[in-house]
Short mmCIF file of C-alpha atoms and ligand atoms in Angstrom, two decimals:
data_model
loop_
_atom_site.label_atom_id
_atom_site.label_comp_id
_atom_site.label_asym_id
_atom_site.label_seq_id
_atom_site.Cartn_x
_atom_site.Cartn_y
_atom_site.Cartn_z
CA UNK A 22 24.13 -36.33 -6.17
CA UNK A 23 21.49 -38.91 -6.82
CA UNK A 24 18.72 -38.07 -9.75
CA UNK A 25 16.06 -38.76 -7.19
CA UNK A 26 17.29 -36.05 -5.11
CA UNK A 27 16.99 -33.47 -7.78
CA UNK A 28 13.64 -31.69 -8.57
CA UNK A 29 12.41 -33.06 -11.64
CA UNK A 30 13.01 -30.81 -14.80
CA UNK A 31 9.10 -29.65 -15.04
CA UNK A 32 9.27 -28.70 -11.47
CA UNK A 33 12.75 -26.72 -11.93
CA UNK A 34 11.39 -25.00 -14.95
CA UNK A 35 8.15 -23.77 -13.30
CA UNK A 36 10.04 -22.59 -10.37
CA UNK A 37 12.32 -20.64 -12.23
CA UNK A 38 9.50 -19.16 -14.61
CA UNK A 39 7.17 -17.92 -11.94
CA UNK A 40 10.32 -16.64 -10.02
CA UNK A 41 10.69 -14.18 -13.13
CA UNK A 42 7.25 -13.76 -13.51
CA UNK A 43 6.84 -12.57 -10.06
CA UNK A 44 9.90 -10.23 -10.18
CA UNK A 45 8.07 -8.50 -13.15
CA UNK A 46 5.31 -8.43 -11.48
CA UNK A 47 6.31 -6.29 -8.58
CA UNK A 48 8.01 -4.03 -11.26
CA UNK A 49 4.72 -3.58 -12.68
CA UNK A 50 2.89 -3.06 -9.51
CA UNK A 51 5.42 -0.31 -8.75
CA UNK A 52 5.26 1.60 -12.11
CA UNK A 53 1.87 1.51 -12.88
CA UNK A 54 -0.44 4.11 -11.99
CA UNK A 55 -2.61 4.56 -8.92
CA UNK A 56 -5.72 2.79 -9.16
CA UNK A 57 -8.59 5.29 -8.32
CA UNK A 58 -11.99 5.30 -9.04
CA UNK A 59 -12.19 5.75 -12.74
CA UNK A 60 -8.98 4.19 -13.77
CA UNK A 61 -9.42 1.80 -16.83
CA UNK A 62 -7.38 -1.42 -16.93
CA UNK A 63 -5.10 -0.58 -19.80
CA UNK A 64 -1.47 -0.21 -20.11
CA UNK A 65 0.73 -1.10 -17.37
CA UNK A 66 -2.20 -2.27 -15.18
CA UNK A 67 -3.35 -4.34 -18.11
CA UNK A 68 0.05 -5.89 -18.26
CA UNK A 69 -0.07 -6.25 -14.09
CA UNK A 70 -3.45 -8.24 -14.45
CA UNK A 71 -1.85 -10.36 -17.52
CA UNK A 72 0.97 -11.30 -15.66
CA UNK A 73 -0.37 -12.00 -12.42
CA UNK A 74 -3.37 -14.23 -13.76
CA UNK A 75 -0.52 -16.21 -15.47
CA UNK A 76 1.25 -16.78 -12.10
CA UNK A 77 -2.07 -17.75 -10.99
CA UNK A 78 -2.29 -20.45 -13.67
CA UNK A 79 1.10 -21.40 -13.17
CA UNK A 80 0.97 -22.05 -9.48
CA UNK A 81 -2.07 -24.12 -10.29
CA UNK A 82 -0.25 -26.39 -12.89
CA UNK A 83 2.87 -26.52 -10.77
CA UNK A 84 0.50 -27.80 -7.68
CA UNK A 85 -1.17 -30.33 -9.76
CA UNK A 86 2.57 -31.48 -11.18
CA UNK A 87 3.93 -31.86 -7.66
CA UNK A 88 0.87 -33.72 -6.69
CA UNK A 89 1.57 -35.91 -9.68
CA UNK A 90 5.20 -36.38 -9.76
CA UNK A 91 6.18 -35.77 -6.35
CA UNK A 92 9.35 -33.73 -5.00
CA UNK A 93 12.64 -35.31 -3.29
CA UNK A 94 12.67 -35.19 0.49
CA UNK A 95 14.29 -32.16 2.11
CA UNK A 96 18.21 -32.55 3.13
CA UNK A 97 18.67 -33.72 6.44
CA UNK A 98 19.61 -30.82 8.79
CA UNK A 99 18.35 -29.21 11.81
CA UNK A 100 14.57 -30.24 12.74
CA UNK A 101 14.03 -26.19 13.07
CA UNK A 102 15.38 -25.66 9.67
CA UNK A 103 13.29 -28.33 8.06
CA UNK A 104 10.36 -26.97 9.79
CA UNK A 105 10.85 -23.48 9.10
CA UNK A 106 11.72 -24.44 5.45
CA UNK A 107 8.64 -26.29 5.03
CA UNK A 108 6.39 -23.56 6.55
CA UNK A 109 7.89 -21.08 4.01
CA UNK A 110 7.42 -23.45 0.99
CA UNK A 111 3.70 -23.60 2.33
CA UNK A 112 3.39 -19.74 2.86
CA UNK A 113 4.71 -19.24 -0.73
CA UNK A 114 2.51 -21.82 -2.33
CA UNK A 115 -0.64 -20.87 -0.73
CA UNK A 116 0.22 -16.85 -0.82
CA UNK A 117 0.89 -16.96 -4.53
CA UNK A 118 -2.50 -18.60 -5.35
CA UNK A 119 -4.63 -16.19 -2.85
CA UNK A 120 -2.76 -12.98 -3.85
CA UNK A 121 -3.80 -13.06 -7.21
CA UNK A 122 -7.28 -14.52 -6.57
CA UNK A 123 -7.49 -10.97 -4.32
CA UNK A 124 -6.49 -8.93 -7.00
CA UNK A 125 -9.14 -10.48 -9.39
CA UNK A 126 -11.57 -10.06 -7.12
CA UNK A 127 -11.05 -6.41 -6.76
CA UNK A 128 -10.71 -5.81 -10.34
CA UNK A 129 -14.14 -7.35 -10.57
CA UNK A 130 -15.72 -5.18 -8.08
CA UNK A 131 -14.27 -2.23 -10.48
CA UNK A 132 -16.34 -3.75 -13.24
CA UNK A 133 -12.90 -4.88 -14.91
CA UNK A 134 -13.12 -7.94 -17.37
CA UNK A 135 -9.85 -9.84 -16.38
CA UNK A 136 -8.14 -11.64 -18.95
CA UNK A 137 -5.70 -14.55 -18.29
CA UNK A 138 -2.46 -13.44 -19.81
CA UNK A 139 -4.27 -10.81 -21.70
CA UNK A 140 -6.04 -13.23 -23.54
CA UNK A 141 -8.61 -15.52 -22.47
CA UNK A 142 -11.70 -13.39 -20.49
CA UNK A 143 -12.23 -14.94 -17.03
CA UNK A 144 -15.38 -14.74 -15.28
CA UNK A 145 -15.93 -12.20 -12.50
CA UNK A 146 -15.10 -13.15 -8.81
CA UNK A 147 -17.17 -10.48 -7.09
CA UNK A 148 -20.39 -8.30 -8.65
CA UNK A 149 -19.40 -4.91 -9.79
CA UNK A 150 -19.53 -2.41 -7.02
CA UNK A 151 -19.29 -5.05 -4.18
CA UNK A 152 -17.89 -3.19 -1.22
CA UNK A 153 -16.06 -6.28 0.35
CA UNK A 154 -14.18 -6.89 -2.81
CA UNK A 155 -13.06 -3.32 -3.22
CA UNK A 156 -11.63 -3.58 0.28
CA UNK A 157 -9.60 -6.43 -0.81
CA UNK A 158 -7.51 -4.02 -3.06
CA UNK A 159 -5.69 -2.93 0.41
CA UNK A 160 -5.39 -6.64 1.47
CA UNK A 161 -3.82 -7.55 -2.03
CA UNK A 162 -1.33 -5.02 -1.38
CA UNK A 163 -0.80 -6.01 2.12
CA UNK A 164 -0.48 -9.80 1.41
CA UNK A 165 2.00 -9.02 -1.50
CA UNK A 166 4.33 -7.44 0.71
CA UNK A 167 4.03 -9.97 3.27
CA UNK A 168 5.00 -12.69 0.49
CA UNK A 169 7.90 -10.41 -0.37
CA UNK A 170 9.18 -10.69 3.05
CA UNK A 171 8.68 -14.68 2.76
CA UNK A 172 10.61 -14.67 -0.59
CA UNK A 173 13.40 -12.70 1.02
CA UNK A 174 13.34 -15.53 4.16
CA UNK A 175 13.33 -18.11 1.25
CA UNK A 176 16.21 -16.70 -0.49
CA UNK A 177 18.18 -16.13 2.63
CA UNK A 178 17.96 -19.98 3.29
CA UNK A 179 18.96 -20.60 -0.24
CA UNK A 180 21.98 -18.54 -0.18
CA UNK A 181 23.04 -19.74 3.43
CA UNK A 182 22.94 -23.14 1.97
CA UNK A 183 24.85 -22.35 -0.94
CA UNK A 184 27.56 -19.71 0.48
CA UNK A 185 27.68 -21.04 4.70
CA UNK A 186 26.78 -24.77 4.41
CA UNK A 187 28.19 -25.06 0.85
CA UNK A 188 25.62 -27.95 0.30
CA UNK A 189 23.45 -29.48 -2.38
CA UNK A 190 20.39 -27.53 -1.76
CA UNK A 191 20.86 -25.04 -4.60
CA UNK A 192 21.81 -27.77 -6.82
CA UNK A 193 18.25 -29.60 -6.14
CA UNK A 194 16.46 -26.52 -7.99
CA UNK A 195 19.43 -25.52 -10.33
CA UNK A 196 21.42 -28.76 -10.99
CA UNK A 197 25.16 -28.67 -11.74
CA UNK A 198 26.40 -29.10 -15.38
CA UNK A 199 27.96 -32.58 -15.95
C1 LIG B 22 1.47 -12.72 -8.04
C2 LIG B 22 0.77 -11.77 -8.45
C3 LIG B 22 0.79 -10.64 -8.34
C4 LIG B 22 1.38 -9.66 -7.32
C5 LIG B 22 2.78 -10.19 -6.79
C6 LIG B 22 0.96 -8.18 -7.24
C7 LIG B 22 1.46 -7.20 -6.59
C8 LIG B 22 0.74 -6.14 -6.18
C9 LIG B 22 1.21 -4.72 -5.39
C10 LIG B 22 2.28 -4.83 -4.72
C11 LIG B 22 0.02 -3.91 -5.67
C12 LIG B 22 0.25 -2.35 -4.92
C13 LIG B 22 0.95 -1.60 -5.56
C14 LIG B 22 1.32 -0.30 -5.06
O1 LIG B 22 1.96 -0.46 -3.94
O2 LIG B 22 0.65 0.72 -5.30
C15 LIG B 22 -0.81 -4.40 -6.40
C16 LIG B 22 -1.99 -3.58 -6.49
C17 LIG B 22 -3.04 -4.26 -7.43
N1 LIG B 22 -3.08 -5.22 -7.83
FE1 LIG B 22 -2.03 -6.81 -8.11
N2 LIG B 22 -0.53 -8.49 -7.94
C18 LIG B 22 -0.37 -9.49 -8.08
C19 LIG B 22 -1.82 -10.02 -8.98
C20 LIG B 22 -2.76 -9.25 -9.54
C21 LIG B 22 -3.73 -9.59 -10.27
C22 LIG B 22 -3.98 -11.53 -10.93
C23 LIG B 22 -4.90 -8.81 -10.43
C24 LIG B 22 -5.88 -8.82 -11.13
C25 LIG B 22 -6.64 -9.78 -11.58
C26 LIG B 22 -4.19 -8.07 -9.84
C27 LIG B 22 -4.64 -6.21 -9.61
C28 LIG B 22 -4.41 -5.39 -8.81
C29 LIG B 22 -5.16 -4.25 -8.62
C30 LIG B 22 -6.57 -3.54 -9.43
C31 LIG B 22 -4.01 -3.53 -7.74
C32 LIG B 22 -4.49 -1.93 -6.95
C33 LIG B 22 -5.37 -2.31 -6.04
C34 LIG B 22 -5.73 -1.09 -5.33
O3 LIG B 22 -5.12 -0.09 -5.26
O4 LIG B 22 -7.00 -0.74 -4.62
N3 LIG B 22 -3.22 -7.96 -9.33
N4 LIG B 22 -0.39 -5.61 -6.65
C1 LIG B 23 16.03 -15.76 -6.56
C2 LIG B 23 15.16 -16.46 -5.98
C3 LIG B 23 15.10 -18.04 -5.56
C4 LIG B 23 15.85 -18.92 -5.25
C5 LIG B 23 17.56 -18.76 -5.04
C6 LIG B 23 15.23 -20.08 -4.88
C7 LIG B 23 15.69 -21.13 -4.45
C8 LIG B 23 15.07 -22.27 -4.37
C9 LIG B 23 15.77 -23.88 -4.02
C10 LIG B 23 17.29 -23.97 -3.91
C11 LIG B 23 14.71 -24.73 -3.74
C12 LIG B 23 15.18 -26.22 -3.24
C13 LIG B 23 14.84 -26.27 -1.66
C14 LIG B 23 14.88 -27.32 -1.40
O1 LIG B 23 15.70 -28.52 -1.62
O2 LIG B 23 14.18 -27.97 -0.45
C15 LIG B 23 13.28 -24.09 -3.86
C16 LIG B 23 12.21 -24.43 -3.59
C17 LIG B 23 10.87 -23.82 -3.41
N1 LIG B 23 10.93 -22.17 -3.94
FE1 LIG B 23 12.47 -21.26 -4.37
N2 LIG B 23 13.88 -19.76 -4.70
C18 LIG B 23 13.79 -18.47 -5.14
C19 LIG B 23 12.61 -17.76 -5.30
C20 LIG B 23 11.33 -18.18 -5.07
C21 LIG B 23 10.27 -17.69 -5.19
C22 LIG B 23 9.89 -16.34 -5.74
C23 LIG B 23 9.05 -18.52 -4.98
C24 LIG B 23 7.61 -18.08 -5.11
C25 LIG B 23 6.84 -18.76 -5.55
C26 LIG B 23 9.68 -19.80 -4.56
C27 LIG B 23 9.29 -20.74 -4.34
C28 LIG B 23 9.29 -22.15 -3.72
C29 LIG B 23 8.87 -23.30 -3.37
C30 LIG B 23 7.13 -23.26 -3.04
C31 LIG B 23 9.82 -24.35 -3.25
C32 LIG B 23 9.60 -25.79 -2.72
C33 LIG B 23 9.36 -26.83 -3.89
C34 LIG B 23 8.84 -27.88 -3.49
O3 LIG B 23 9.33 -28.60 -2.48
O4 LIG B 23 7.58 -28.37 -3.88
N3 LIG B 23 10.90 -19.70 -4.67
N4 LIG B 23 13.76 -22.58 -3.98
#
């Protein structure tokens, strides 16, 4: 496989780092206590916010990097598969920018200070007590599960290439050792 058809090392590192953080983030979401009126952002909830804001920051860096360094063209295949792959990639990029912002706005409505990676305090996205931002808590949860479905489709596509078609798609993101 030629060098230009493999994702560059920075793009690969960010893809797999984000995969890992998203897996951790869902586990934290399932383990953390239910968020109620008097809940404070401590313990697993603080971890959920710290990891979630890190995902947001990495997604922004990843898109900036993609715009600057580019990405290899998709491998040729049936047109509908190319369209589906591009659509799912678009949903994942947009979704993992919007999802943390929804959580952040909800946290702000609860008068919580949101810290990037648990360290750097960020501005509020909504006024404390804002009803619309409070509602976004449910939207945040709903969008998280829609994106879990999109990840399922994406992973199924990757496995289809690796196991059934046995083409080089997986090695563009996880190169073979020479
Ligand atoms: C990719 C990043 C994120 C993912 C995958 C994610 C996922 C989730 C999921 C699945 C839930 C529902 C948990 C349940 O089933 O009970 C949830 C709840 C919540 N998340 Fe996130 N989250 C992310 C980022 C964030 C960020 C950045 C914040 C805040 C800055 C945040 C704040 C919250 C809050 C406050 C709730 C409770 C909402 C409510 O019950 O009203 N999340 N998150
Ligand atoms: C175990 C899970 C995963 C596997 C095996 C996997 C595999 C891959 C592979 C092989 C590619 C390259 C596709 C191609 O050559 O066209 C890719 C691209 C991509 N993956 Fe994943 N992936 C996984 C999880 C995720 C997750 C959780 C996200 C969520 C953000 C994600 C987002 C993307 C995006 C946006 C692209 C397109 C990259 C671009 O063209 O800029 N992946 N993935």
